[in-house]
Amino acid sequence: MDFNATQKLNSIALSSGTPTERGFKASKNLVAVTFEEALVIINDLVCANRGRGLSKPEISVIKGAWDNCGYEKIAQDSGYTLNYLQRVVGARLWTTLSKIIGNGEQITKKNLRLFLEQLTQDHNVQSTSSKEQGCIVKGLVQVLERKCLDTSSFYGREEELSKLKELIIKRRCVSLIGIAGIGKSTLAAKLIEELSTESQPKFDSIIWKSVAHAPPLQELLADIIELVQSNEPDLDLPKYTQAMISLLIKQLQSRRFLIVLDECESLFQASSLEQRLEYKLFLRRLTEELDQSCLLLTSRVLPDEINDLIEIGLPVEYLKIEGLKNNAAVQFLSTQGLIDLEKCNELIHTYRGNPSELKAVVNRINNLFGSSEKFFEHKTTLVSRQFQVMLDKTFGQVLNEVQRQIMIYLAEKVFSDPQPVAITILLNELNPSKNSGVSDSELILALEKLVNMILIEKEIDPITREAHFSLQPVIKKYIMTDPTGLVHISNASPNLAIAS
């Protein structure tokens, strides 16, 4: 559903009156409403009100209320405990929904379905009326060509969101970087959600494009030009790439655009050098020639092409996204059914506050162990499917031999001693005789690249200012277990013990 639709839904919720106020007179005339339809609408309203959508436990309670189930049945079907659903989730949920759609009346499990059915009918009637009049309800900002921008799992990130809002005004290109699952796309989606409802909008239009499939530049340009020039649908496209870029820049200069390209790492890991050079020139021209629009990239790595533009002084900057801060991560875990603070803190440390990894491990706890107590009796570091796919691609296609050996070396060191390794120790142990065929300069460049790829952790000693390096536990576990045989492909690689 369009972000602008949330404004319309808020209007419906505030102006329609409650089902009780109407004596449920309209209920006889209700067109059949499905739970899925109602869920979309109430999720948008909740998201617009509190900045994040419904959590899985909340959806379980709402579905149970829709089906007239008791809390015991909801707990049995969802896998969450009865006490957690009834005393934590339910208690907060009814307060939230009463505030949003109750119009002064208390929402309960018994009357929720009537409220949702009436709300959905009101929305459908208003949408139909708008279509019959040949108009579309628009908000302050037009959001074009987007994938599903889900902010239901958005927690914390106030500092990052504030910084990002500042950067997209000051810079012509901003790269939002972070490891897989850390929440880059969710943060960008939250940014768009807030920009689209500002009373004094910073942009006239916002375009969201996923480029995970690494499209050729001409294909991407054609897609964006088609969206930008919606008032000139029959305009012929130029034949050559540079002419297409010139046309796009001309179009972008007429209004203020924010263009979001999601999952950009694929563009700069392409096998074709020509394609990478084309994209680099495209980015350079945009940052040099645009004056009021901005390009926002999300990527797992800081591409060399972006770093080069920063170094020559163009208005380009990157923002690195770390894991959730402790309070936000604890809140996130509570929505996943884990409320033991000590166990939450242990998971947050192990998975570095990565929302996707935390969600994956809690799902496994719920599905396999039934309780966190039983899991922690056999606790281990788990690698999610998403993270493994990313690391498979990294070790199979991206890393060179020097980078690979550094990763294996750090995994061994962290396995025997969790303390970060100083750069001088790393250089001496990887190149002890200075005759190994790998120079210190190659090792230093490889270290910098691995830091930019967010595969190793770097911290600076506060006294000596010397860099120290380590691995997060999930990456260490992947290297030590080598699940797909992509890590130890060199005869020079040592045999490593299996990590717990």
mmCIF file of C-alpha atoms in Angstrom, residues 135-343:
data_model
loop_
_atom_site.group_PDB
_atom_site.id
_atom_site.type_symbol
_atom_site.label_atom_id
_atom_site.label_comp_id
_atom_site.label_asym_id
_atom_site.label_seq_id
_atom_site.Cartn_x
_atom_site.Cartn_y
_atom_site.Cartn_z
ATOM 1 C CA CYS A 135 -8.880 11.044 -9.222
ATOM 2 C CA ILE A 136 -6.185 9.545 -7.039
ATOM 3 C CA VAL A 137 -5.699 10.658 -3.435
ATOM 4 C CA LYS A 138 -2.178 12.057 -3.277
ATOM 5 C CA GLY A 139 -0.018 13.039 -0.354
ATOM 6 C CA LEU A 140 2.657 15.657 -0.300
ATOM 7 C CA VAL A 141 5.269 13.594 -2.124
ATOM 8 C CA GLN A 142 4.841 11.242 -5.059
ATOM 9 C CA VAL A 143 6.491 7.871 -4.432
ATOM 10 C CA LEU A 144 7.214 6.029 -7.679
ATOM 11 C CA GLU A 145 8.112 2.448 -8.639
ATOM 12 C CA ARG A 146 8.875 0.932 -5.293
ATOM 13 C CA LYS A 147 9.002 -2.532 -3.903
ATOM 14 C CA CYS A 148 7.163 -3.310 -0.670
ATOM 15 C CA LEU A 149 8.726 -0.867 1.767
ATOM 16 C CA ASP A 150 8.241 -2.675 5.062
ATOM 17 C CA THR A 151 9.011 -0.682 8.209
ATOM 18 C CA SER A 152 7.270 -3.052 10.619
ATOM 19 C CA SER A 153 10.644 -4.212 11.964
ATOM 20 C CA PHE A 154 12.026 -0.695 12.424
ATOM 21 C CA TYR A 155 13.372 -0.107 15.940
ATOM 22 C CA GLY A 156 15.638 2.631 17.276
ATOM 23 C CA ARG A 157 17.883 4.179 14.600
ATOM 24 C CA GLU A 158 16.910 7.742 15.573
ATOM 25 C CA GLU A 159 20.485 9.011 15.147
ATOM 26 C CA GLU A 160 20.992 7.258 11.816
ATOM 27 C CA LEU A 161 17.648 8.509 10.489
ATOM 28 C CA SER A 162 18.435 12.083 11.525
ATOM 29 C CA LYS A 163 21.903 11.897 9.959
ATOM 30 C CA LEU A 164 20.499 10.425 6.744
ATOM 31 C CA LYS A 165 17.932 13.228 6.441
ATOM 32 C CA GLU A 166 20.762 15.728 6.774
ATOM 33 C CA LEU A 167 23.018 14.015 4.234
ATOM 34 C CA ILE A 168 20.435 13.719 1.438
ATOM 35 C CA ILE A 169 20.057 17.493 1.497
ATOM 36 C CA LYS A 170 23.767 18.334 1.701
ATOM 37 C CA ARG A 171 25.081 15.679 -0.690
ATOM 38 C CA ARG A 172 24.172 14.608 -4.223
ATOM 39 C CA CYS A 173 24.970 10.954 -3.597
ATOM 40 C CA VAL A 174 24.800 9.059 -0.290
ATOM 41 C CA SER A 175 25.811 5.412 0.145
ATOM 42 C CA LEU A 176 24.133 3.582 3.021
ATOM 43 C CA ILE A 177 26.349 0.608 3.821
ATOM 44 C CA GLY A 178 26.087 -2.292 6.234
ATOM 45 C CA ILE A 179 26.407 -6.054 6.418
ATOM 46 C CA ALA A 180 23.616 -8.378 5.303
ATOM 47 C CA GLY A 181 20.456 -8.132 7.400
ATOM 48 C CA ILE A 182 21.550 -5.059 9.368
ATOM 49 C CA GLY A 183 18.543 -2.985 8.209
ATOM 50 C CA LYS A 184 19.741 -0.729 5.375
ATOM 51 C CA SER A 185 16.625 -1.140 3.242
ATOM 52 C CA THR A 186 14.379 -0.792 6.294
ATOM 53 C CA LEU A 187 16.112 2.464 7.246
ATOM 54 C CA ALA A 188 15.768 3.785 3.686
ATOM 55 C CA ALA A 189 12.091 2.778 3.719
ATOM 56 C CA LYS A 190 11.559 4.595 7.025
ATOM 57 C CA LEU A 191 13.243 7.663 5.546
ATOM 58 C CA ILE A 192 10.870 7.609 2.559
ATOM 59 C CA GLU A 193 7.887 7.096 4.829
ATOM 60 C CA GLU A 194 8.740 10.200 6.846
ATOM 61 C CA LEU A 195 9.708 12.306 3.830
ATOM 62 C CA SER A 196 6.433 11.458 2.089
ATOM 63 C CA THR A 197 4.326 12.963 4.879
ATOM 64 C CA GLU A 198 6.302 16.136 5.671
ATOM 65 C CA SER A 199 4.329 19.376 5.612
ATOM 66 C CA GLN A 200 7.268 21.084 3.862
ATOM 67 C CA PRO A 201 8.679 18.302 1.687
ATOM 68 C CA LYS A 202 12.351 18.246 0.788
ATOM 69 C CA PHE A 203 11.660 16.397 -2.482
ATOM 70 C CA ASP A 204 8.885 16.513 -5.060
ATOM 71 C CA SER A 205 9.162 12.861 -6.062
ATOM 72 C CA ILE A 206 10.853 9.730 -4.728
ATOM 73 C CA ILE A 207 11.861 6.758 -6.868
ATOM 74 C CA TRP A 208 12.753 3.351 -5.429
ATOM 75 C CA LYS A 209 14.456 0.745 -7.621
ATOM 76 C CA SER A 210 15.945 -2.581 -6.620
ATOM 77 C CA VAL A 211 19.111 -3.331 -8.602
ATOM 78 C CA ALA A 212 19.899 -6.691 -7.006
ATOM 79 C CA HIS A 213 19.766 -8.270 -10.472
ATOM 80 C CA ALA A 214 22.587 -5.961 -11.669
ATOM 81 C CA PRO A 215 20.792 -4.523 -14.706
ATOM 82 C CA PRO A 216 22.835 -3.005 -17.550
ATOM 83 C CA LEU A 217 23.038 0.758 -17.153
ATOM 84 C CA GLN A 218 20.917 1.455 -20.243
ATOM 85 C CA GLU A 219 18.104 -0.695 -18.838
ATOM 86 C CA LEU A 220 18.163 1.126 -15.503
ATOM 87 C CA LEU A 221 18.305 4.534 -17.202
ATOM 88 C CA ALA A 222 15.319 3.664 -19.385
ATOM 89 C CA ASP A 223 13.294 2.624 -16.318
ATOM 90 C CA ILE A 224 14.092 5.790 -14.362
ATOM 91 C CA ILE A 225 13.536 8.109 -17.359
ATOM 92 C CA GLU A 226 10.144 6.519 -17.958
ATOM 93 C CA LEU A 227 9.160 7.275 -14.357
ATOM 94 C CA VAL A 228 10.590 10.794 -14.310
ATOM 95 C CA GLN A 229 9.031 11.873 -17.615
ATOM 96 C CA SER A 230 5.544 10.569 -16.836
ATOM 97 C CA ASN A 231 4.122 13.763 -18.337
ATOM 98 C CA GLU A 232 5.873 13.007 -21.658
ATOM 99 C CA PRO A 233 5.207 9.271 -22.155
ATOM 100 C CA ASP A 234 5.911 9.274 -25.896
ATOM 101 C CA LEU A 235 9.349 10.889 -25.722
ATOM 102 C CA ASP A 236 11.888 8.843 -27.704
ATOM 103 C CA LEU A 237 14.882 7.545 -25.804
ATOM 104 C CA PRO A 238 18.375 8.268 -27.137
ATOM 105 C CA LYS A 239 20.331 5.366 -28.561
ATOM 106 C CA TYR A 240 23.600 5.881 -26.674
ATOM 107 C CA THR A 241 24.230 5.591 -22.929
ATOM 108 C CA GLN A 242 25.780 9.039 -22.411
ATOM 109 C CA ALA A 243 22.886 10.701 -24.253
ATOM 110 C CA MET A 244 20.476 8.832 -21.988
ATOM 111 C CA ILE A 245 22.358 10.085 -18.916
ATOM 112 C CA SER A 246 22.181 13.647 -20.285
ATOM 113 C CA LEU A 247 18.419 13.301 -20.800
ATOM 114 C CA LEU A 248 17.938 11.955 -17.280
ATOM 115 C CA ILE A 249 19.989 14.762 -15.743
ATOM 116 C CA LYS A 250 17.935 17.330 -17.659
ATOM 117 C CA GLN A 251 14.745 15.743 -16.321
ATOM 118 C CA LEU A 252 16.090 15.594 -12.759
ATOM 119 C CA GLN A 253 17.041 19.276 -12.852
ATOM 120 C CA SER A 254 13.418 20.292 -13.397
ATOM 121 C CA ARG A 255 12.306 19.049 -9.982
ATOM 122 C CA ARG A 256 13.709 17.730 -6.721
ATOM 123 C CA PHE A 257 14.049 13.943 -6.898
ATOM 124 C CA LEU A 258 15.307 11.378 -4.413
ATOM 125 C CA ILE A 259 16.298 8.205 -6.257
ATOM 126 C CA VAL A 260 16.918 5.134 -4.091
ATOM 127 C CA LEU A 261 18.847 2.252 -5.652
ATOM 128 C CA ASP A 262 18.576 -0.738 -3.317
ATOM 129 C CA GLU A 263 21.172 -3.546 -3.085
ATOM 130 C CA CYS A 264 23.811 -1.748 -5.136
ATOM 131 C CA GLU A 265 26.646 -4.118 -4.262
ATOM 132 C CA SER A 266 25.591 -6.197 -7.270
ATOM 133 C CA LEU A 267 26.366 -3.312 -9.627
ATOM 134 C CA PHE A 268 29.995 -3.119 -8.512
ATOM 135 C CA GLN A 269 30.652 -6.829 -8.194
ATOM 136 C CA ALA A 270 29.722 -7.428 -11.813
ATOM 137 C CA SER A 271 32.203 -9.492 -13.814
ATOM 138 C CA SER A 272 32.193 -6.959 -16.626
ATOM 139 C CA LEU A 273 34.739 -4.199 -16.133
ATOM 140 C CA GLU A 274 32.937 -2.192 -18.822
ATOM 141 C CA GLN A 275 29.695 -2.270 -16.821
ATOM 142 C CA ARG A 276 31.475 -1.104 -13.662
ATOM 143 C CA LEU A 277 33.121 1.765 -15.528
ATOM 144 C CA GLU A 278 29.770 2.780 -17.016
ATOM 145 C CA TYR A 279 28.175 2.941 -13.583
ATOM 146 C CA LYS A 280 31.133 4.861 -12.170
ATOM 147 C CA LEU A 281 30.827 7.489 -14.913
ATOM 148 C CA PHE A 282 27.057 7.611 -14.383
ATOM 149 C CA LEU A 283 27.539 8.334 -10.664
ATOM 150 C CA ARG A 284 30.206 10.934 -11.377
ATOM 151 C CA ARG A 285 28.031 12.801 -13.864
ATOM 152 C CA LEU A 286 25.060 12.818 -11.503
ATOM 153 C CA THR A 287 27.093 14.127 -8.577
ATOM 154 C CA GLU A 288 28.779 16.775 -10.710
ATOM 155 C CA GLU A 289 25.740 18.002 -12.651
ATOM 156 C CA LEU A 290 22.771 17.701 -10.287
ATOM 157 C CA ASP A 291 22.013 20.620 -8.017
ATOM 158 C CA GLN A 292 18.902 19.734 -5.992
ATOM 159 C CA SER A 293 18.243 16.007 -6.405
ATOM 160 C CA CYS A 294 19.972 13.158 -4.592
ATOM 161 C CA LEU A 295 20.897 9.543 -5.262
ATOM 162 C CA LEU A 296 20.683 7.194 -2.245
ATOM 163 C CA LEU A 297 22.404 3.812 -2.563
ATOM 164 C CA THR A 298 22.119 0.867 -0.190
ATOM 165 C CA SER A 299 24.989 -1.593 -0.313
ATOM 166 C CA ARG A 300 26.696 -4.266 1.757
ATOM 167 C CA VAL A 301 30.096 -2.792 0.882
ATOM 168 C CA LEU A 302 31.604 0.600 0.261
ATOM 169 C CA PRO A 303 32.366 0.325 -3.474
ATOM 170 C CA ASP A 304 35.745 1.572 -4.662
ATOM 171 C CA GLU A 305 33.842 3.657 -7.219
ATOM 172 C CA ILE A 306 32.080 5.576 -4.438
ATOM 173 C CA ASN A 307 35.273 5.920 -2.412
ATOM 174 C CA ASP A 308 37.041 7.365 -5.458
ATOM 175 C CA LEU A 309 34.350 10.054 -5.837
ATOM 176 C CA ILE A 310 34.669 10.948 -2.151
ATOM 177 C CA GLU A 311 38.454 11.250 -2.432
ATOM 178 C CA ILE A 312 38.301 13.717 -5.344
ATOM 179 C CA GLY A 313 36.018 15.974 -3.329
ATOM 180 C CA LEU A 314 32.633 15.464 -4.996
ATOM 181 C CA PRO A 315 29.475 15.898 -2.840
ATOM 182 C CA VAL A 316 29.340 12.187 -2.019
ATOM 183 C CA GLU A 317 29.299 10.567 1.416
ATOM 184 C CA TYR A 318 28.623 7.205 3.012
ATOM 185 C CA LEU A 319 26.852 6.283 6.235
ATOM 186 C CA LYS A 320 27.780 2.973 7.847
ATOM 187 C CA ILE A 321 24.945 1.172 9.652
ATOM 188 C CA GLU A 322 25.894 -0.832 12.733
ATOM 189 C CA GLY A 323 23.711 -3.222 14.726
ATOM 190 C CA LEU A 324 20.790 -2.032 16.831
ATOM 191 C CA LYS A 325 21.693 -0.370 20.115
ATOM 192 C CA ASN A 326 20.972 -2.475 23.159
ATOM 193 C CA ASN A 327 17.614 -0.953 24.145
ATOM 194 C CA ALA A 328 16.238 -1.139 20.614
ATOM 195 C CA ALA A 329 17.533 -4.704 20.190
ATOM 196 C CA VAL A 330 15.907 -5.798 23.463
ATOM 197 C CA GLN A 331 12.632 -4.250 22.298
ATOM 198 C CA PHE A 332 12.956 -6.056 18.969
ATOM 199 C CA LEU A 333 13.617 -9.397 20.666
ATOM 200 C CA SER A 334 10.610 -8.913 22.943
ATOM 201 C CA THR A 335 8.385 -8.687 19.861
ATOM 202 C CA GLN A 336 9.846 -12.037 18.788
ATOM 203 C CA GLY A 337 8.838 -13.594 22.116
ATOM 204 C CA LEU A 338 12.156 -13.435 24.012
ATOM 205 C CA ILE A 339 11.809 -11.398 27.209
ATOM 206 C CA ASP A 340 14.637 -12.730 29.427
ATOM 207 C CA LEU A 341 16.973 -9.702 29.612
ATOM 208 C CA GLU A 342 20.139 -11.685 30.335
ATOM 209 C CA LYS A 343 19.571 -14.016 27.400
#
